Amino acid sequence: MNEGELPCTAGAFIEIEWKPPAPREVPQLRATMVERMVSEPEIDRVGDMVERGRIARIRGLGAFGSARLLLTEEHRRLASAALYYVSADMTRLAVAASHSLPPFNIEPEDVPAPAGFMLFEEPVCHYDADGDGDGDIGALRVPTVAISWGSTKIGYESHPDALWITLWKPAGQALLDAVDRVNGQITPADQRDWFVRGYTPLMWESEAMWPFGADKAVFGSALSLGTPLDALRAAWLLMQQPKIIESTDVERPRAERKRDARQGLSTSPVRILELRRAAPDRDAAAAQGGPGDYTCRWLVSGHWRQHWYPKRQVHRPVWIAPHLKGPEDKPLRTTETVHLWKK
């Protein structure tokens, strides 16, 4: 093997490694993304992705015109975004719960902030990106590690009021390391430094436009990636359940807030979303007909239940966490069938 070469990985999928920043580092990550969002190198990169069909093209615009408009809008959304950091356990719950999430029409009241940037401690999902098409080199396994949202001026007459959602993947050193392994070559140091310093630290992966009042997205390259969009909606719903989710605000240093204010960025704290430690649910032991009607205890798996909100006059899914049900003095039954003794 020659100097500057890496072992060949023909036919293999190489995963882009995700090393999440600490919650206190999220404001700086966002500031760097905003600073580089509308740079010419970033417009060229996104324009190339639009041209290759990886990012949606805006009607009536060419690839690079679409890229400029998309990035200008994203610059505005990220600058005003509320910042969220989702722990690994919370991410797993949102993903698991998303698989059974019933449909509902998204309204502005369902979104925790008009604009937001949500960073995940572990990836929401992975997908396999094609290689160069000749079959001689492997391809990348790409993680979705952040999602942003906010208003959009890119609309259709049938959907004038919609939420724009952008999915993000790791870039910088992590992407270069994975590409080097795929290609079997080490990127020269000067090119590596130019890449890391010139582009956003997270790369635009895909996008979706979700009209308010609709139960699904109608536009964007993320439509084929159902898991991230459903996991985001599940996270929004879970955030409204303080018995399940614990949120903690990480206050930012005064100097950092002043710097962001000068640059036109939101100065809100970073909100950490974590699973609350489960406490015994004694109410769950009470059952229809009274505890004495049951001959055992059993595990109820996590599930969604429709809950009526009188003030809003809407039903919304509420997550019911896994719990034991039945009288505390009865044996635990581990089979799927539970017999009820009727007096």
Short mmCIF file of C-alpha atoms in Angstrom, two decimals:
data_model
loop_
_atom_site.label_atom_id
_atom_site.label_comp_id
_atom_site.label_asym_id
_atom_site.label_seq_id
_atom_site.Cartn_x
_atom_site.Cartn_y
_atom_site.Cartn_z
CA MET A 1 0.00 0.00 0.00
CA ASN A 2 1.40 3.37 -1.03
CA GLU A 3 1.63 6.37 1.25
CA GLY A 4 -1.66 8.26 1.27
CA GLU A 5 -3.71 5.16 0.48
CA LEU A 6 -6.28 3.38 2.65
CA PRO A 7 -7.50 -0.23 2.54
CA CYS A 8 -9.92 -0.88 -0.30
CA THR A 9 -13.59 -1.12 0.71
CA ALA A 10 -15.10 -2.16 -2.63
CA GLY A 11 -18.78 -2.99 -2.37
CA ALA A 12 -19.04 -1.96 1.28
CA PHE A 13 -21.18 0.72 2.82
CA ILE A 14 -19.10 3.09 4.93
CA GLU A 15 -21.01 4.90 7.65
CA ILE A 16 -20.39 8.57 8.26
CA GLU A 17 -19.54 8.72 11.96
CA TRP A 18 -21.57 11.09 14.11
CA LYS A 19 -19.79 12.71 17.02
CA PRO A 20 -22.41 15.03 18.53
CA PRO A 21 -21.33 18.29 20.10
CA ALA A 22 -22.16 19.00 23.74
CA PRO A 23 -25.41 20.94 24.28
CA ARG A 24 -23.45 24.10 25.17
CA GLU A 25 -21.75 23.88 21.73
CA VAL A 26 -24.99 23.93 19.72
CA PRO A 27 -25.18 27.77 19.49
CA GLN A 28 -21.71 27.93 17.95
CA LEU A 29 -22.62 25.13 15.51
CA ARG A 30 -25.71 27.06 14.45
CA ALA A 31 -23.75 30.32 14.16
CA THR A 32 -21.18 28.67 11.87
CA MET A 33 -23.93 27.17 9.71
CA VAL A 34 -25.64 30.54 9.35
CA GLU A 35 -22.34 32.28 8.56
CA ARG A 36 -21.54 29.88 5.71
CA MET A 37 -25.08 29.15 4.54
CA VAL A 38 -25.19 31.58 1.61
CA SER A 39 -21.51 31.42 0.64
CA GLU A 40 -20.68 30.70 -2.99
CA PRO A 41 -19.05 27.31 -2.19
CA GLU A 42 -22.22 26.22 -0.35
CA ILE A 43 -24.48 27.43 -3.16
CA ASP A 44 -22.33 25.52 -5.66
CA ARG A 45 -22.47 22.37 -3.54
CA VAL A 46 -26.23 22.48 -3.03
CA GLY A 47 -26.77 23.45 -6.67
CA ASP A 48 -24.88 20.35 -7.73
CA MET A 49 -27.10 18.23 -5.47
CA VAL A 50 -30.20 19.83 -7.01
CA GLU A 51 -28.84 19.12 -10.48
CA ARG A 52 -28.34 15.45 -9.57
CA GLY A 53 -31.83 15.17 -8.12
CA ARG A 54 -30.70 14.79 -4.50
CA ILE A 55 -32.45 18.02 -3.46
CA ALA A 56 -35.75 19.24 -4.87
CA ARG A 57 -35.69 21.81 -7.67
CA ILE A 58 -37.90 24.89 -7.25
CA ARG A 59 -40.48 25.28 -10.00
CA GLY A 60 -39.36 27.80 -12.61
CA LEU A 61 -35.72 27.93 -11.43
CA GLY A 62 -32.56 26.19 -12.53
CA ALA A 63 -30.42 24.09 -10.23
CA PHE A 64 -28.25 26.91 -8.92
CA GLY A 65 -31.09 29.41 -8.76
CA SER A 66 -32.99 26.86 -6.68
CA ALA A 67 -29.96 26.38 -4.43
CA ARG A 68 -29.59 30.12 -3.84
CA LEU A 69 -33.27 30.50 -2.92
CA LEU A 70 -33.28 27.39 -0.70
CA LEU A 71 -30.18 28.49 1.21
CA THR A 72 -31.36 32.08 1.58
CA GLU A 73 -34.59 30.85 3.15
CA GLU A 74 -32.73 28.39 5.38
CA HIS A 75 -30.39 31.17 6.50
CA ARG A 76 -33.43 33.12 7.71
CA ARG A 77 -34.97 30.13 9.50
CA LEU A 78 -31.77 29.06 11.25
CA ALA A 79 -31.00 32.60 12.38
CA SER A 80 -34.31 32.83 14.26
CA ALA A 81 -34.47 29.18 15.38
CA ALA A 82 -35.05 27.98 18.91
CA LEU A 83 -32.34 25.43 19.76
CA TYR A 84 -33.03 21.90 20.98
CA TYR A 85 -30.75 19.02 21.97
CA VAL A 86 -32.38 15.57 22.06
CA SER A 87 -30.74 12.92 24.23
CA ALA A 88 -30.05 9.43 22.87
CA ASP A 89 -32.84 7.83 24.94
CA MET A 90 -35.33 10.46 23.86
CA THR A 91 -34.29 9.95 20.22
CA ARG A 92 -34.85 6.20 20.49
CA LEU A 93 -38.29 6.74 22.00
CA ALA A 94 -39.29 9.23 19.29
CA VAL A 95 -38.17 6.84 16.55
CA ALA A 96 -39.86 3.81 18.14
CA ALA A 97 -43.08 5.71 18.81
CA SER A 98 -43.10 7.15 15.28
CA HIS A 99 -43.70 3.70 13.76
CA SER A 100 -47.21 3.57 15.23
CA LEU A 101 -47.97 7.29 15.17
CA PRO A 102 -51.56 7.82 13.95
CA PRO A 103 -52.09 10.46 11.28
CA PHE A 104 -53.09 13.97 12.33
CA ASN A 105 -53.21 17.34 10.64
CA ILE A 106 -50.35 19.57 11.72
CA GLU A 107 -51.37 23.01 12.94
CA PRO A 108 -49.15 25.88 14.18
CA GLU A 109 -50.09 24.99 17.78
CA ASP A 110 -48.47 21.55 17.35
CA VAL A 111 -45.04 23.02 16.61
CA PRO A 112 -42.97 23.96 19.71
CA ALA A 113 -41.53 27.11 18.09
CA PRO A 114 -42.19 28.97 14.82
CA ALA A 115 -38.60 28.13 13.80
CA GLY A 116 -36.42 25.47 15.38
CA PHE A 117 -33.15 23.58 15.07
CA MET A 118 -33.18 20.16 16.73
CA LEU A 119 -29.90 18.28 17.13
CA PHE A 120 -30.00 14.57 18.02
CA GLU A 121 -27.40 12.90 20.23
CA GLU A 122 -27.66 9.80 18.06
CA PRO A 123 -28.93 9.55 14.48
CA VAL A 124 -32.66 9.48 13.82
CA CYS A 125 -32.12 7.13 10.88
CA HIS A 126 -29.60 6.02 8.27
CA TYR A 127 -29.92 5.57 4.54
CA ASP A 128 -27.53 4.18 1.96
CA ALA A 129 -26.37 6.71 -0.62
CA ASP A 130 -25.33 5.43 -4.05
CA GLY A 131 -21.69 5.37 -4.98
CA ASP A 132 -20.38 6.60 -8.31
CA GLY A 133 -22.45 4.03 -10.16
CA ASP A 134 -19.66 1.86 -11.59
CA GLY A 135 -19.82 -0.74 -8.81
CA ASP A 136 -16.10 -0.59 -8.09
CA ILE A 137 -16.27 1.51 -4.95
CA GLY A 138 -18.55 1.36 -1.98
CA ALA A 139 -21.17 3.87 -0.97
CA LEU A 140 -21.91 5.89 2.13
CA ARG A 141 -24.31 5.05 4.94
CA VAL A 142 -25.63 8.49 5.81
CA PRO A 143 -27.10 9.39 9.23
CA THR A 144 -29.75 12.04 9.80
CA VAL A 145 -28.53 13.96 12.87
CA ALA A 146 -30.47 17.22 12.92
CA ILE A 147 -33.77 18.66 11.68
CA SER A 148 -34.73 22.30 11.29
CA TRP A 149 -38.09 23.85 10.52
CA GLY A 150 -39.76 27.18 9.95
CA SER A 151 -41.94 29.22 7.63
CA THR A 152 -41.39 29.30 3.89
CA LYS A 153 -42.19 31.66 1.04
CA ILE A 154 -41.85 28.77 -1.40
CA GLY A 155 -45.44 27.68 -1.77
CA TYR A 156 -48.16 26.58 -4.09
CA GLU A 157 -51.55 28.19 -4.58
CA SER A 158 -53.16 25.10 -3.06
CA HIS A 159 -50.84 25.26 0.00
CA PRO A 160 -50.00 28.90 0.75
CA ASP A 161 -49.40 28.30 4.47
CA ALA A 162 -46.84 25.58 5.10
CA LEU A 163 -43.93 24.50 7.28
CA TRP A 164 -40.54 23.88 5.67
CA ILE A 165 -38.52 21.02 7.20
CA THR A 166 -34.83 20.44 6.45
CA LEU A 167 -32.87 17.29 7.34
CA TRP A 168 -29.13 17.51 8.04
CA LYS A 169 -26.24 15.04 7.91
CA PRO A 170 -22.65 15.29 9.21
CA ALA A 171 -20.12 17.09 7.03
CA GLY A 172 -16.60 18.33 7.75
CA GLN A 173 -14.05 15.85 9.07
CA ALA A 174 -16.60 13.05 9.53
CA LEU A 175 -17.69 13.15 5.89
CA LEU A 176 -14.12 13.40 4.60
CA ASP A 177 -13.02 10.42 6.71
CA ALA A 178 -15.84 8.29 5.30
CA VAL A 179 -15.18 9.38 1.69
CA ASP A 180 -11.47 8.65 2.12
CA ARG A 181 -12.31 5.12 3.26
CA VAL A 182 -14.64 4.63 0.29
CA ASN A 183 -12.09 5.91 -2.20
CA GLY A 184 -9.08 4.27 -0.56
CA GLN A 185 -7.24 7.60 -0.64
CA ILE A 186 -6.43 10.18 2.02
CA THR A 187 -7.52 13.71 1.13
CA PRO A 188 -4.46 16.02 1.15
CA ALA A 189 -4.26 18.23 4.22
CA ASP A 190 -4.70 21.52 2.33
CA GLN A 191 -7.84 20.28 0.57
CA ARG A 192 -9.19 18.88 3.82
CA ASP A 193 -8.66 22.20 5.60
CA TRP A 194 -10.35 24.11 2.75
CA PHE A 195 -13.34 21.74 2.85
CA VAL A 196 -13.80 21.95 6.62
CA ARG A 197 -13.41 25.74 6.75
CA GLY A 198 -15.38 26.54 3.60
CA TYR A 199 -18.59 24.59 4.05
CA THR A 200 -21.27 24.26 6.71
CA PRO A 201 -20.43 21.69 9.46
CA LEU A 202 -23.72 19.92 8.74
CA MET A 203 -24.81 19.29 5.17
CA TRP A 204 -28.28 19.72 3.69
CA GLU A 205 -29.56 16.17 3.25
CA SER A 206 -33.18 16.54 2.14
CA GLU A 207 -36.26 18.65 2.70
CA ALA A 208 -40.03 18.59 2.89
CA MET A 209 -42.86 21.10 2.78
CA TRP A 210 -45.71 20.25 5.16
CA PRO A 211 -48.86 22.38 4.76
CA PHE A 212 -50.69 23.33 7.93
CA GLY A 213 -53.97 21.46 8.08
CA ALA A 214 -52.52 18.44 6.24
CA ASP A 215 -51.53 15.02 7.58
CA LYS A 216 -48.56 14.56 5.27
CA ALA A 217 -45.87 16.48 3.43
CA VAL A 218 -46.53 17.36 -0.20
CA PHE A 219 -43.13 18.35 -1.61
CA GLY A 220 -39.43 17.63 -1.19
CA SER A 221 -36.77 14.96 -1.44
CA ALA A 222 -37.46 13.80 2.14
CA LEU A 223 -40.83 12.29 1.20
CA SER A 224 -39.16 8.92 0.66
CA LEU A 225 -37.54 9.09 4.13
CA GLY A 226 -40.61 8.64 6.30
CA THR A 227 -38.83 7.90 9.58
CA PRO A 228 -37.22 11.34 10.21
CA LEU A 229 -40.43 13.26 9.51
CA ASP A 230 -42.51 10.94 11.68
CA ALA A 231 -39.88 10.98 14.44
CA LEU A 232 -39.94 14.78 14.41
CA ARG A 233 -43.72 14.84 14.80
CA ALA A 234 -43.46 12.25 17.58
CA ALA A 235 -40.84 14.39 19.34
CA TRP A 236 -43.10 17.44 19.11
CA LEU A 237 -45.96 15.50 20.71
CA LEU A 238 -43.74 13.98 23.41
CA MET A 239 -42.41 17.42 24.34
CA GLN A 240 -45.93 18.28 25.50
CA GLN A 241 -45.96 15.40 28.01
CA PRO A 242 -43.96 16.48 31.10
CA LYS A 243 -44.60 13.13 32.79
CA ILE A 244 -42.50 11.46 30.09
CA ILE A 245 -40.09 14.15 28.90
CA GLU A 246 -37.91 16.34 31.09
CA SER A 247 -36.68 19.56 29.54
CA THR A 248 -33.76 21.59 30.87
CA ASP A 249 -32.59 24.94 29.56
CA VAL A 250 -28.84 25.48 29.26
CA GLU A 251 -28.31 29.19 29.76
CA ARG A 252 -25.73 30.71 27.47
CA PRO A 253 -22.86 33.00 28.48
CA ARG A 254 -23.65 36.70 28.23
CA ALA A 255 -20.83 37.32 25.75
CA GLU A 256 -22.15 34.59 23.47
CA ARG A 257 -25.67 36.00 23.58
CA LYS A 258 -24.40 39.50 22.76
CA ARG A 259 -22.38 38.12 19.85
CA ASP A 260 -25.41 36.31 18.42
CA ALA A 261 -27.61 39.37 18.87
CA ARG A 262 -25.10 41.45 16.88
CA GLN A 263 -25.22 38.83 14.11
CA GLY A 264 -29.03 38.76 14.07
CA LEU A 265 -29.29 35.32 15.66
CA SER A 266 -31.78 34.20 18.30
CA THR A 267 -30.32 34.25 21.82
CA SER A 268 -32.60 31.70 23.47
CA PRO A 269 -31.05 28.96 25.64
CA VAL A 270 -30.49 25.43 24.39
CA ARG A 271 -33.33 23.21 25.55
CA ILE A 272 -32.24 19.65 26.38
CA LEU A 273 -34.95 17.00 25.98
CA GLU A 274 -34.47 13.82 28.02
CA LEU A 275 -36.57 10.90 29.15
CA ARG A 276 -37.85 11.39 32.67
CA ARG A 277 -37.04 8.54 35.06
CA ALA A 278 -40.05 6.26 35.18
CA ALA A 279 -41.98 6.24 38.45
CA PRO A 280 -44.40 3.46 39.42
CA ASP A 281 -47.80 4.31 38.01
CA ARG A 282 -50.15 3.28 40.79
CA ASP A 283 -53.12 4.51 38.83
CA ALA A 284 -52.30 1.94 36.16
CA ALA A 285 -52.99 -0.82 38.66
CA ALA A 286 -56.62 0.18 38.78
CA ALA A 287 -58.53 -1.60 36.06
CA GLN A 288 -62.01 -1.80 34.65
CA GLY A 289 -64.28 -3.40 37.20
CA GLY A 290 -61.77 -3.01 40.06
CA PRO A 291 -58.39 -4.60 40.86
CA GLY A 292 -60.01 -7.69 42.33
CA ASP A 293 -61.24 -8.78 38.90
CA TYR A 294 -57.75 -9.58 37.64
CA THR A 295 -55.79 -12.76 38.37
CA CYS A 296 -52.36 -11.39 37.39
CA ARG A 297 -50.26 -8.40 36.41
CA TRP A 298 -49.09 -7.84 32.84
CA LEU A 299 -46.95 -5.48 30.80
CA VAL A 300 -48.73 -2.93 28.64
CA SER A 301 -46.51 -1.90 25.75
CA GLY A 302 -46.05 1.74 24.79
CA HIS A 303 -48.76 3.05 22.50
CA TRP A 304 -50.52 6.17 21.28
CA ARG A 305 -53.98 7.15 22.48
CA GLN A 306 -56.10 9.92 21.01
CA HIS A 307 -56.73 12.69 23.53
CA TRP A 308 -59.33 15.43 23.22
CA TYR A 309 -58.17 19.02 23.80
CA PRO A 310 -61.33 21.05 24.50
CA LYS A 311 -59.62 24.44 24.22
CA ARG A 312 -58.36 23.66 20.70
CA GLN A 313 -61.32 21.41 19.80
CA VAL A 314 -58.98 18.78 18.33
CA HIS A 315 -57.81 15.24 19.03
CA ARG A 316 -54.05 14.68 19.29
CA PRO A 317 -52.08 11.48 19.94
CA VAL A 318 -50.72 11.13 23.48
CA TRP A 319 -47.99 8.59 24.21
CA ILE A 320 -48.79 6.02 26.89
CA ALA A 321 -45.49 4.72 28.24
CA PRO A 322 -44.96 0.98 28.86
CA HIS A 323 -46.18 0.04 32.33
CA LEU A 324 -47.32 -2.84 34.47
CA LYS A 325 -51.04 -3.17 34.93
CA GLY A 326 -53.03 -5.20 37.42
CA PRO A 327 -53.08 -5.68 41.22
CA GLU A 328 -49.67 -5.41 42.87
CA ASP A 329 -50.21 -8.62 44.87
CA LYS A 330 -50.83 -10.76 41.75
CA PRO A 331 -48.17 -12.70 39.80
CA LEU A 332 -46.69 -11.26 36.63
CA ARG A 333 -47.93 -13.02 33.52
CA THR A 334 -45.50 -13.00 30.61
CA THR A 335 -47.65 -14.60 27.90
CA GLU A 336 -49.65 -12.49 25.48
CA THR A 337 -53.05 -13.79 26.66
CA VAL A 338 -54.51 -12.31 29.86
CA HIS A 339 -57.66 -13.86 31.33
CA LEU A 340 -60.16 -11.69 33.15
CA TRP A 341 -62.20 -13.34 35.90
CA LYS A 342 -65.66 -11.83 35.90
CA LYS A 343 -67.58 -12.10 39.18
#
